[in-house]
Coordinates of N, CA and C and ligand atoms in Angstrom, one line a residue:
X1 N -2.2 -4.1 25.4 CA -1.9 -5.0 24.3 C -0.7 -4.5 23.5
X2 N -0.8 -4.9 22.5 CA 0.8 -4.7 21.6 C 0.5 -3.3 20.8
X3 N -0.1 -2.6 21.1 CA -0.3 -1.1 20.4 C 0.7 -0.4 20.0
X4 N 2.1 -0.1 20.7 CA 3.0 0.7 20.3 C 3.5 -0.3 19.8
X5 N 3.7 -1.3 19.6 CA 4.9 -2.3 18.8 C 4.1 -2.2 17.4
X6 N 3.0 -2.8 17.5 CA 2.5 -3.2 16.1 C 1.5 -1.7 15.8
X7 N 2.3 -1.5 14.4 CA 1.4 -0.9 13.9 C -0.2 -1.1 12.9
X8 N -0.2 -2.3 12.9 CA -0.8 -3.4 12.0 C -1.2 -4.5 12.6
X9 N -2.2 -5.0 12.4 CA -2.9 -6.5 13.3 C -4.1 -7.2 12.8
X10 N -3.8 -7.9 12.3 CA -5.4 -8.7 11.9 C -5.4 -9.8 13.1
X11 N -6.6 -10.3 12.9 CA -7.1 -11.2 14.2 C -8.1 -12.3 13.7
X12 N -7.8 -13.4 13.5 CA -9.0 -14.1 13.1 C -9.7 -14.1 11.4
X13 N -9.0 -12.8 10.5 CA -9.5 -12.7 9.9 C -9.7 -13.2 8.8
X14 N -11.0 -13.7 8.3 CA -11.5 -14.4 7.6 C -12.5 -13.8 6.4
X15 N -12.5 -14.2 4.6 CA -13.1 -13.5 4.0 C -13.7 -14.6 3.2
X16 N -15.2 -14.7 2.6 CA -15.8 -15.2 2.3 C -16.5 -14.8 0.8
X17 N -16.1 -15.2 0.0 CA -17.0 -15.2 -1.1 C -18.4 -15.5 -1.9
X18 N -19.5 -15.2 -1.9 CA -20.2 -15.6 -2.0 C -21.1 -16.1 -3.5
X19 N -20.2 -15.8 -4.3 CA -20.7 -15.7 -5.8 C -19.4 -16.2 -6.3
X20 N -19.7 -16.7 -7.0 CA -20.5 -18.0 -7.9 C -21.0 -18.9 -6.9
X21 N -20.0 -19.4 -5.8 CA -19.9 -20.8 -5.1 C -19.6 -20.0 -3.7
X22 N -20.2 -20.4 -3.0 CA -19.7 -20.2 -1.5 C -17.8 -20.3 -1.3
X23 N -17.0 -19.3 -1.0 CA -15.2 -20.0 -1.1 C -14.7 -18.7 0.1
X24 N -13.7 -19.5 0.6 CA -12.8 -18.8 2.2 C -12.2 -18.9 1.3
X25 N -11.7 -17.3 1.0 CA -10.5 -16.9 0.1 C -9.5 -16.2 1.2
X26 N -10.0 -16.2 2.4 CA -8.7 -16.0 3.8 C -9.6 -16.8 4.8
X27 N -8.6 -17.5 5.7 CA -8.8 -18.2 6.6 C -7.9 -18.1 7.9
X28 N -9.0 -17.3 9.5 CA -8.2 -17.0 10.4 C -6.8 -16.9 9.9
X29 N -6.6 -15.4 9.1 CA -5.2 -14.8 9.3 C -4.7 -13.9 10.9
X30 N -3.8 -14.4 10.7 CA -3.6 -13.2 11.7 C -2.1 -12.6 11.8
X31 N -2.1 -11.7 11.1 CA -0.4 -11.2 11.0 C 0.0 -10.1 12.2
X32 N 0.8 -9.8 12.0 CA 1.5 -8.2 12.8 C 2.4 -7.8 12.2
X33 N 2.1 -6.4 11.6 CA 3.3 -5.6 11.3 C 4.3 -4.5 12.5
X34 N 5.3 -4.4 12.6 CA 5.7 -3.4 13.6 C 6.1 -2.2 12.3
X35 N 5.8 -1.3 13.5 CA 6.1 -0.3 12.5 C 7.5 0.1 12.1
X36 N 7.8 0.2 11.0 CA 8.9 0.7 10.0 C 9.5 -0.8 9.9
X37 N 8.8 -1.8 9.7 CA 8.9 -2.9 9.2 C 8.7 -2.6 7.6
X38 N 9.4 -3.9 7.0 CA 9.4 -4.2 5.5 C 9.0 -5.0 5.0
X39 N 7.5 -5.6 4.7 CA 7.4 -6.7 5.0 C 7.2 -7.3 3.4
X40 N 7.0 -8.4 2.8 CA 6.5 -9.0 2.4 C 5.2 -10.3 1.8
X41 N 4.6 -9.8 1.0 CA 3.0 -10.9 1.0 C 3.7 -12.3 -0.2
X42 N 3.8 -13.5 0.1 CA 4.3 -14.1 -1.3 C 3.1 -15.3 -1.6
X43 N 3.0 -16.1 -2.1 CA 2.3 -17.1 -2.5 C 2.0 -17.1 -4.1
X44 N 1.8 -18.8 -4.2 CA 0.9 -19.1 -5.5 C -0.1 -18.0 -6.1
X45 N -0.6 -18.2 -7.1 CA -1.9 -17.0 -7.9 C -2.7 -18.2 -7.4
X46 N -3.6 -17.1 -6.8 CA -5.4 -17.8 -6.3 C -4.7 -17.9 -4.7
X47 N -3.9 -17.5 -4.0 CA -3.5 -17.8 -2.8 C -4.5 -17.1 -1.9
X48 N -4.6 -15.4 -2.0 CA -5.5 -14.9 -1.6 C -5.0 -13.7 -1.1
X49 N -3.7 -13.1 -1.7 CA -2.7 -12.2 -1.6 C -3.6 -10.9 -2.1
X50 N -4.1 -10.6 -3.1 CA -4.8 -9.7 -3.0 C -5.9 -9.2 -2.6
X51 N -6.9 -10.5 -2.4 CA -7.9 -10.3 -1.8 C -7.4 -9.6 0.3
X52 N -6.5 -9.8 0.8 CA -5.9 -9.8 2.1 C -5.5 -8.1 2.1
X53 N -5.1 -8.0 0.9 CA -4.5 -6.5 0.8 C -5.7 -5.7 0.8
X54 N -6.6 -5.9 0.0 CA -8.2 -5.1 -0.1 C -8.4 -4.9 1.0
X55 N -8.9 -6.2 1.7 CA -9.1 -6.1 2.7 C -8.6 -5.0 4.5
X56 N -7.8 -5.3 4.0 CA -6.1 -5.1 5.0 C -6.3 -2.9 4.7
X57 N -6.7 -2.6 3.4 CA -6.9 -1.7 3.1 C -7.9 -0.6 3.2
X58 N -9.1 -1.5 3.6 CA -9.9 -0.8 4.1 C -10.7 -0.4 3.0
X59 N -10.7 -1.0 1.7 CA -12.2 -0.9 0.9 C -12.7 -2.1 0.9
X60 N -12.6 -3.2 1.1 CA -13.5 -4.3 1.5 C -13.9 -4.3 2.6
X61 N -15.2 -4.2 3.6 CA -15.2 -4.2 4.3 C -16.3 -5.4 4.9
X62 N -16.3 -6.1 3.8 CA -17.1 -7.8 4.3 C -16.3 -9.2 4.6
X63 N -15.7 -8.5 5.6 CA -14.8 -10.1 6.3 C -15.2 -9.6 7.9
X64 N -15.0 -11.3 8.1 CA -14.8 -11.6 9.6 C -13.7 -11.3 10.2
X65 N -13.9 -11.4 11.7 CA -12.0 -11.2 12.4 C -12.1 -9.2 12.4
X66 N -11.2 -9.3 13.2 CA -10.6 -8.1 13.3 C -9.2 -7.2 12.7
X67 N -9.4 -6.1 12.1 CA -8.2 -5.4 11.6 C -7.7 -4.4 12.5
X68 N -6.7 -3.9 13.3 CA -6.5 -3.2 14.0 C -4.8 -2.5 13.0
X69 N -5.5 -0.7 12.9 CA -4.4 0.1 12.6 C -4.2 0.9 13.6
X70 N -2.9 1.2 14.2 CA -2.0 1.9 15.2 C -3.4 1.5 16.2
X71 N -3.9 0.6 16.5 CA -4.7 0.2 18.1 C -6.1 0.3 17.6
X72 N -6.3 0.9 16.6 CA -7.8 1.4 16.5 C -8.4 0.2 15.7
X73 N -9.5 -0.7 16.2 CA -10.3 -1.9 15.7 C -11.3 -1.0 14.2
X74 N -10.5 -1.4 13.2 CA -11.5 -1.0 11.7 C -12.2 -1.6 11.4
X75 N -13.0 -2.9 12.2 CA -13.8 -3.4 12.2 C -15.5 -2.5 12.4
X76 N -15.1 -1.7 13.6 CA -16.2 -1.0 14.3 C -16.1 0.4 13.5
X77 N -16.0 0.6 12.8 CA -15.8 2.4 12.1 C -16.4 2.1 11.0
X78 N -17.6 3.1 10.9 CA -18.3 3.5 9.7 C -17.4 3.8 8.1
X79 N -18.3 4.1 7.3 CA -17.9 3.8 6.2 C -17.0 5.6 5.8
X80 N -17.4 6.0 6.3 CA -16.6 7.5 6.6 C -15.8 7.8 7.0
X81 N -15.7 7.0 8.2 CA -15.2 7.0 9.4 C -14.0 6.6 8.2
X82 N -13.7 5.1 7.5 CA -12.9 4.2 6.9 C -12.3 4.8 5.9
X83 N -13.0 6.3 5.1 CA -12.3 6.6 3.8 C -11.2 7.3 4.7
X84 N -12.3 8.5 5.9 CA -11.0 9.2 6.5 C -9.7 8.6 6.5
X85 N -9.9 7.7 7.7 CA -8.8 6.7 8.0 C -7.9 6.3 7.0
X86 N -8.4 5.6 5.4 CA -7.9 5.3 4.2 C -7.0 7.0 3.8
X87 N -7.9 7.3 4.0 CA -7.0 8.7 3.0 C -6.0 9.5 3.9
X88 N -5.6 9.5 5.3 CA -4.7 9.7 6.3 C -3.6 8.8 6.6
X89 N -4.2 7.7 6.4 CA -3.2 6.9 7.1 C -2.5 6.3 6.0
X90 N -2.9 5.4 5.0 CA -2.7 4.2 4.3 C -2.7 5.0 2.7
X91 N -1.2 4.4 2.6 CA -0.9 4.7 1.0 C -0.9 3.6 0.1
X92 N -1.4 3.7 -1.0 CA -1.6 2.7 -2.0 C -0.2 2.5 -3.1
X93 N 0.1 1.6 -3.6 CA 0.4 1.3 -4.8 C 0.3 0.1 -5.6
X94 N -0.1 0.6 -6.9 CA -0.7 -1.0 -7.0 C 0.2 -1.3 -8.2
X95 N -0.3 -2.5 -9.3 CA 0.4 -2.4 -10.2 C 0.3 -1.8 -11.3
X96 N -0.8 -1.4 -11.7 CA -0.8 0.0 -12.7 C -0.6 1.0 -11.9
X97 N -0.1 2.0 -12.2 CA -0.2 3.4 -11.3 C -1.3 4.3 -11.2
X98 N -2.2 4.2 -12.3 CA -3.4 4.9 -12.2 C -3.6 6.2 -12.5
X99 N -1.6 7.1 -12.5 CA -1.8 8.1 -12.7 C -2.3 8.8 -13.7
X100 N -2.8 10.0 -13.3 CA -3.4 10.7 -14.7 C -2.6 11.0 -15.5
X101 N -3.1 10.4 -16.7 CA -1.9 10.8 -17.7 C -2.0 12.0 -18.0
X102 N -2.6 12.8 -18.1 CA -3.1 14.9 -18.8 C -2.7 15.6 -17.6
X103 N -1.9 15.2 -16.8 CA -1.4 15.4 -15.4 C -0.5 15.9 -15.1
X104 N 0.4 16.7 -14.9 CA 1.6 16.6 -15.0 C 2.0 15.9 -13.3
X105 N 3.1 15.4 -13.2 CA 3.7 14.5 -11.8 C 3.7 15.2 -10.7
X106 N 3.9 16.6 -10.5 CA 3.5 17.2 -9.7 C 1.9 17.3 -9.1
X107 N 0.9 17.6 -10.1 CA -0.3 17.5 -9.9 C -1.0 16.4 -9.3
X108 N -0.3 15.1 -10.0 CA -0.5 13.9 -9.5 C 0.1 13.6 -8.4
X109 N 0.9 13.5 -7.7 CA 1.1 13.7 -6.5 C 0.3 14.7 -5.4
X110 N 0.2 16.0 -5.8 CA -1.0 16.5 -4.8 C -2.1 16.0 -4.1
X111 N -2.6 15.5 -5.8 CA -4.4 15.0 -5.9 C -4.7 14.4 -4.4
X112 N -3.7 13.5 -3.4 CA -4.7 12.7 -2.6 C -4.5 13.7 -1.4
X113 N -3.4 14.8 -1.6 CA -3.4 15.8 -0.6 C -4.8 16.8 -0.1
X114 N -4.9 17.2 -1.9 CA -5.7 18.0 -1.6 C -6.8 17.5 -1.5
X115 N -7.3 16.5 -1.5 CA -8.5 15.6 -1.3 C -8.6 15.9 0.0
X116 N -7.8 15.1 0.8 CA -7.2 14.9 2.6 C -7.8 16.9 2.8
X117 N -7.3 17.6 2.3 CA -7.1 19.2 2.7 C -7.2 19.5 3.7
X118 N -5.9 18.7 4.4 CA -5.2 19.1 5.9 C -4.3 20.0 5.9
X119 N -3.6 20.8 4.8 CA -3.3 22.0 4.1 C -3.4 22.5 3.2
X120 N -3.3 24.3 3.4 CA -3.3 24.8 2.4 C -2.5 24.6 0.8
X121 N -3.0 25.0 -0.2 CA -2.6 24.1 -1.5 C -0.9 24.4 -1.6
X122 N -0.8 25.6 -1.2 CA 1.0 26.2 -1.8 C 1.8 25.2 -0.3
X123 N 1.4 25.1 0.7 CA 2.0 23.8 1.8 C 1.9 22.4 0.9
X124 N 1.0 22.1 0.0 CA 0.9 20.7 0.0 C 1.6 20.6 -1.8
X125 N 1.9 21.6 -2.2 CA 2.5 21.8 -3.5 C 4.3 21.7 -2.7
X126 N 4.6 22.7 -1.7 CA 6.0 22.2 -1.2 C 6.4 21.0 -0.7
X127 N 5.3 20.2 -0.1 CA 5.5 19.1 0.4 C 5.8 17.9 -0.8
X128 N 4.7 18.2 -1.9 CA 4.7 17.2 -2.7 C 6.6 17.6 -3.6
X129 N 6.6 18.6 -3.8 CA 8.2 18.7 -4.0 C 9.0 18.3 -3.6
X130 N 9.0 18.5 -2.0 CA 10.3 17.8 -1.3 C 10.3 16.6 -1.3
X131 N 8.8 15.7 -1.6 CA 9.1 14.2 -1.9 C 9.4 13.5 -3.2
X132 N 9.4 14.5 -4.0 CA 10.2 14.6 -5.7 C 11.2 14.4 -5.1
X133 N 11.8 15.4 -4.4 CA 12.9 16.0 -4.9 C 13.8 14.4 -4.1
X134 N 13.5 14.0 -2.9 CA 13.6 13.1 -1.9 C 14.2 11.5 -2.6
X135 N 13.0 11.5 -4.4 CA 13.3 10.4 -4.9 C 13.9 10.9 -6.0
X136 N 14.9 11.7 -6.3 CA 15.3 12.0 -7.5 C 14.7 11.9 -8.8
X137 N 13.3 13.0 -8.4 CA 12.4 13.0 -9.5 C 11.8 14.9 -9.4
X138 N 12.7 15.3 -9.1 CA 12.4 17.0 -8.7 C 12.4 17.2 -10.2
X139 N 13.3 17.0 -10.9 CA 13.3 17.3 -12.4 C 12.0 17.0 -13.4
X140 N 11.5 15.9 -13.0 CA 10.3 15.8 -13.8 C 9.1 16.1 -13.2
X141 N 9.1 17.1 -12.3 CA 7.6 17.6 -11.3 C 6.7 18.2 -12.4
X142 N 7.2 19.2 -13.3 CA 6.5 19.7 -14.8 C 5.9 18.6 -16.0
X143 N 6.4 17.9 -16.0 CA 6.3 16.7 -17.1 C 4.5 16.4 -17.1
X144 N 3.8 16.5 -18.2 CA 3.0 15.2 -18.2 C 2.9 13.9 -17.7
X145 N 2.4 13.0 -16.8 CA 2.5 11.8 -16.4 C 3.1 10.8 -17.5
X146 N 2.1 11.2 -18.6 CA 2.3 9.9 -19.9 C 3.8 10.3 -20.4
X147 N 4.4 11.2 -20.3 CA 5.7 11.1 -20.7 C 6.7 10.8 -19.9
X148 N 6.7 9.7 -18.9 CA 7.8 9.5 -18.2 C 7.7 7.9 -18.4
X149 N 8.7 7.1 -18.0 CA 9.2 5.6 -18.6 C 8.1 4.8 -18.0
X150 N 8.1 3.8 -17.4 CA 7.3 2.7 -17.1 C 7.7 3.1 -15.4
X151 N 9.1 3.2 -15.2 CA 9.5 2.9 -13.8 C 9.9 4.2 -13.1
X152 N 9.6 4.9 -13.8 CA 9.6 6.6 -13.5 C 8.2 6.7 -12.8
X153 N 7.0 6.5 -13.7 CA 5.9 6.4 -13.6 C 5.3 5.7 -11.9
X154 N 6.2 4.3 -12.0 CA 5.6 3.6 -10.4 C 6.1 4.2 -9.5
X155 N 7.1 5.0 -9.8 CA 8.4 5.9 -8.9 C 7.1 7.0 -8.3
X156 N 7.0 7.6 -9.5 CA 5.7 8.6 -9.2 C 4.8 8.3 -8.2
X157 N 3.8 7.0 -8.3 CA 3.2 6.4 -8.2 C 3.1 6.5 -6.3
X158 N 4.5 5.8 -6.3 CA 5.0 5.9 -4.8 C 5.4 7.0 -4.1
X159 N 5.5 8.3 -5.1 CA 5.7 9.7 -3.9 C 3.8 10.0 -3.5
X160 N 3.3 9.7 -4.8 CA 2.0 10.0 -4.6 C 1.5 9.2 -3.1
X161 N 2.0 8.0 -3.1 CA 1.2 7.4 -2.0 C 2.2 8.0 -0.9
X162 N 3.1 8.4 -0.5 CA 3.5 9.2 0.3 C 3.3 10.6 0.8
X163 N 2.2 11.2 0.1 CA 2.3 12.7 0.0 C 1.5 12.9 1.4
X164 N 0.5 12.1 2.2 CA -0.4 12.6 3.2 C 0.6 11.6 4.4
X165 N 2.0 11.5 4.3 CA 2.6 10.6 5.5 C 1.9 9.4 5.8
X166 N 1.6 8.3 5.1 CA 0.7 7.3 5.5 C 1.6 6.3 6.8
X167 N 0.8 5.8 7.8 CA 1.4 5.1 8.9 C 1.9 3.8 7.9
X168 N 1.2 3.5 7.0 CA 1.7 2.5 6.0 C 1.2 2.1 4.4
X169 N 2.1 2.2 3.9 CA 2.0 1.7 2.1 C 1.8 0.6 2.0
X170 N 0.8 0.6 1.2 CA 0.2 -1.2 0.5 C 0.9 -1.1 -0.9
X171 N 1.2 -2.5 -1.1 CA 1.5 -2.6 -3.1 C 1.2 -4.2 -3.2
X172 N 0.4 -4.1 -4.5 CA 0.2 -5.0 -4.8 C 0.6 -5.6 -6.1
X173 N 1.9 -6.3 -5.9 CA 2.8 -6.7 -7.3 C 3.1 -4.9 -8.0
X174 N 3.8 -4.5 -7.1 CA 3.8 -3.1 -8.3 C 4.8 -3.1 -8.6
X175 N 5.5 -4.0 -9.1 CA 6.6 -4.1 -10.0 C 6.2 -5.3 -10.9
X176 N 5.2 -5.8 -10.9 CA 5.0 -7.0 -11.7 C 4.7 -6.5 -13.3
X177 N 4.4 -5.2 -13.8 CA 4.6 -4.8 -14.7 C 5.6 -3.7 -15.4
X178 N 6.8 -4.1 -14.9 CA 8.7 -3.6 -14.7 C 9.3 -5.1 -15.3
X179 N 10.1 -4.4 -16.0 CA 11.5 -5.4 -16.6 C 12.0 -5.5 -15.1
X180 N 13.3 -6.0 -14.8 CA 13.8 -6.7 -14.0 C 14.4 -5.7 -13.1
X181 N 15.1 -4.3 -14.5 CA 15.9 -3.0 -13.6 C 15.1 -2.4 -12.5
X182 N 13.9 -2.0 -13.6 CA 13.1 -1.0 -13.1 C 12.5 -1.7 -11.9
X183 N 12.0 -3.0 -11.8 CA 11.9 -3.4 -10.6 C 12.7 -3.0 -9.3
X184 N 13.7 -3.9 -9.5 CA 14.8 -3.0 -8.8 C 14.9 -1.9 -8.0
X185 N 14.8 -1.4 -9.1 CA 14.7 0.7 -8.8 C 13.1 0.4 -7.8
X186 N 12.2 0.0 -8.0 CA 11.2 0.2 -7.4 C 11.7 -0.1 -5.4
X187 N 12.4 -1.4 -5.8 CA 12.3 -2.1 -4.4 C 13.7 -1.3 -4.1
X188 N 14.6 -0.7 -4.5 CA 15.3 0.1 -3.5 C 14.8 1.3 -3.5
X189 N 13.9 1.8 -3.8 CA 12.9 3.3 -3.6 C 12.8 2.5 -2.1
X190 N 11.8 1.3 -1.8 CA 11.1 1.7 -0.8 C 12.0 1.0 0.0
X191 N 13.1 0.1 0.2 CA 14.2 -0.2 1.2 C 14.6 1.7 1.3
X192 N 14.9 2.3 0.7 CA 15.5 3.7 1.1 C 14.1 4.5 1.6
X193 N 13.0 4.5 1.9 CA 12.0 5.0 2.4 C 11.8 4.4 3.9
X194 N 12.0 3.1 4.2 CA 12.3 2.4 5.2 C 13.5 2.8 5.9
X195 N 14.3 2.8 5.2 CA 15.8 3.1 6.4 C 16.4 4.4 6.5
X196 N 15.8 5.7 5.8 CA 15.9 6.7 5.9 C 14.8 7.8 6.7
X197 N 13.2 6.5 6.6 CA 12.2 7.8 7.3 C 11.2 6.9 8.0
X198 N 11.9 5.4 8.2 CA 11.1 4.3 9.1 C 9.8 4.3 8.4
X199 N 9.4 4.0 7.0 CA 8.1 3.9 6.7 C 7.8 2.0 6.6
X200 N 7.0 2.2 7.1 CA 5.8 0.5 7.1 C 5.4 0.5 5.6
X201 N 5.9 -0.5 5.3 CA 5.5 -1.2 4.1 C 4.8 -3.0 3.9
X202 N 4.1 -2.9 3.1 CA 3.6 -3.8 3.0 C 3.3 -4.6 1.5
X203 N 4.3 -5.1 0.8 CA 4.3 -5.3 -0.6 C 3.7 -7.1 -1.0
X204 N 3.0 -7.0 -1.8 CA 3.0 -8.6 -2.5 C 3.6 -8.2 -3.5
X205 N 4.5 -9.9 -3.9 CA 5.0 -9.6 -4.5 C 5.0 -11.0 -5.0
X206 N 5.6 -12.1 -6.4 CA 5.9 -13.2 -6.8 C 7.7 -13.3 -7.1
X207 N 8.1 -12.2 -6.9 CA 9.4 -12.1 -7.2 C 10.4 -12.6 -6.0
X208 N 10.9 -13.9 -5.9 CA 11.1 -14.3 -5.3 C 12.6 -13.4 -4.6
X209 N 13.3 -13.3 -5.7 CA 15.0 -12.5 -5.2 C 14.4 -11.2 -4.6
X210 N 13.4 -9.8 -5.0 CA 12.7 -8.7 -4.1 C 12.4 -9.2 -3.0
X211 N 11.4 -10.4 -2.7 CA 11.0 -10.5 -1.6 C 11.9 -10.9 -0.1
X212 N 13.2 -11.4 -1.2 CA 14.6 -12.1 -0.1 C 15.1 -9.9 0.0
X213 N 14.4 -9.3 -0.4 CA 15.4 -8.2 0.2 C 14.3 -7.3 1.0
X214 N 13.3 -7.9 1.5 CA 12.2 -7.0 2.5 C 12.8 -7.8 3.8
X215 N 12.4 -7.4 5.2 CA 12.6 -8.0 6.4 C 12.4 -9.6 6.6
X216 N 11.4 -9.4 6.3 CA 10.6 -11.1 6.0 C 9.3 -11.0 5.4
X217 N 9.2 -12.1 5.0 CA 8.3 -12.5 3.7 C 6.9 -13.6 4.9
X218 N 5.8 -13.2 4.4 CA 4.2 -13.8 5.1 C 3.9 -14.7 3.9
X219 N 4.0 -15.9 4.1 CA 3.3 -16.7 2.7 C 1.9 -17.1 2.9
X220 N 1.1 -16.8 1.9 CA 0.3 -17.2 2.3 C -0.4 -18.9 0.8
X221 N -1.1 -19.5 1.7 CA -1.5 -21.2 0.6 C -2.7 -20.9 0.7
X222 N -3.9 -21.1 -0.3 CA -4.8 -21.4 -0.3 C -5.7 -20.7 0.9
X223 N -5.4 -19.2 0.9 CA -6.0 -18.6 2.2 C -5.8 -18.1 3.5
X224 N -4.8 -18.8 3.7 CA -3.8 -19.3 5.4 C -2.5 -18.7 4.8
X225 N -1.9 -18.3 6.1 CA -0.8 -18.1 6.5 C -0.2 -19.4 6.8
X226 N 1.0 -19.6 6.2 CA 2.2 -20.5 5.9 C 2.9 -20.4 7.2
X227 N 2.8 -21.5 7.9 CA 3.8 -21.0 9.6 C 5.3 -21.4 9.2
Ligands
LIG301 N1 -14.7 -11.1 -6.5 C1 -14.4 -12.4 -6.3 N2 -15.5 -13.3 -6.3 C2 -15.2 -14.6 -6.1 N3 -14.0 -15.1 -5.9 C3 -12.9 -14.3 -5.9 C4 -13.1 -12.9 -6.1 N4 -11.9 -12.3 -6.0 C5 -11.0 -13.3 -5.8 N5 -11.6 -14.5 -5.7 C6 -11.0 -15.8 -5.5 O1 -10.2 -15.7 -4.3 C7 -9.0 -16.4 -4.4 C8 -7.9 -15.5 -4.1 O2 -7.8 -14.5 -5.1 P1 -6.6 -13.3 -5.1 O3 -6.7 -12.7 -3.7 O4 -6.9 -12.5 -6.2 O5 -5.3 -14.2 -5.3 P2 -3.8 -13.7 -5.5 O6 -3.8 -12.2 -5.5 O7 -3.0 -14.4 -4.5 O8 -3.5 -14.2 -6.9 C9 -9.0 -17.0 -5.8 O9 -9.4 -18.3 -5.8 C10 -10.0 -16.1 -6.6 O10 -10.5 -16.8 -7.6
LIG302 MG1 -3.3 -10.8 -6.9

């Protein structure tokens, strides 16, 4: 099958809500990402863009259809099995950052390393450095979290979801709470994480001019993919 091409695959996938009202908030999706693609999620609000990301993420795990990461069907893997997987592979960003504020940026960055503890701490303290340093943020690795800007902060946000090498980063509108620059700055963070270290990305986004600067844009209406 398409295993080395795509590093990403849904199949069929379908998600169902069951409360309040019975509602297919996704309907037979079926995308492909290749790896060190840039891709884009866009649609109306209520489209089903976040619900696909959850999904696609691997904390929802009550949909139909199949999700395949780098070949491997995440359909069939325990709930263990899925954090492993989540906490190795797949980087988050969302649109709050979540970081701890009593934190300093360095620390915050670690946290999902040393969770993972696939190295020792003084390895995963230089690694989380070199990805400071990587985004022109080496200078603020001391800082408290709460004292850095809005767009410092998602900057952060995004070395953090880089620290364990993920095969791919999820964002969900994470510039939707950025003025226009700092957006910007966000979406050439991850065009320069793409074209300098081939990372798979996977952003929603409503911003129509960001989404004209990813590879191509997946629309999704009312559940469905937009052909
Ligand atoms: N937990 C839930 N229970 C019931 N319906 C939901 C739930 N979450 C989302 N939905 C519905 O699914 C649809 C898609 O939502 P969502 O994925 O959040 O859209 P988007 O992110 O594109 O704005 C919406 O109609 C929303 O009301
Ligand atoms: Mg949403």
């Amino acid at each position: 099958m398409s295993k080395e091409n795509y590093i990403f695959e849904t199949k069929n996938l379908s998600k169902f809500f069951r409360d309040p009202v019975d509602f297919q908030a996704l309907k037979n999706v079926d995308i492909s990402i290749k790896r060190g693609e840039f891709v884009s999620i866009i649609g109306s609000s209520g489209s089903g863009k976040s619900t696909l990301l959850y999904v696609l993420s691997t904390l929802d795990t009550d949909y139909e259809g199949q999700i395949f990461l780098d070949g491997e069907d995440l359909s069939k893997k325990t709930k263990n099995q899925l954090a492993e997987i989540r906490n190795a592979k797949i980087g988050f960003v969302f649109q709050f950052h979540y970081l701890l504020p009593e934190f300093t940026v360095l620390e915050n960055v670690m946290l999902p390393a040393l969770k993972l503890a696939k190295y020792p701490e003084p390895e995963i303290k230089k690694r989380a450095m070199e990805k400071l340093e990587m985004l022109g943020l080496a200078d603020q690795a001391d800082k408290r979290a709460n004292k850095l800007s809005g767009g410092q902060q998602q900057r952060v946000a995004i070395v953090r979801a880089l620290i364990n090498d993920p095969d791919i980063i999820f964002g969900d509108e994470p510039t939707g709470n950025l003025d226009s620059k700092n957006a910007q700055n966000v979406f050439d963070t991850f065009k320069e994480l793409k074209e300098k270290f081939g990372q798979t990305i996977l952003v929603v986004t409503h911003d129509m001019a960001l989404a004209a600067q990813t590879d191509r844009s997946i629309r999704l209406h009312d559940g469905e993919v937009v052909k």
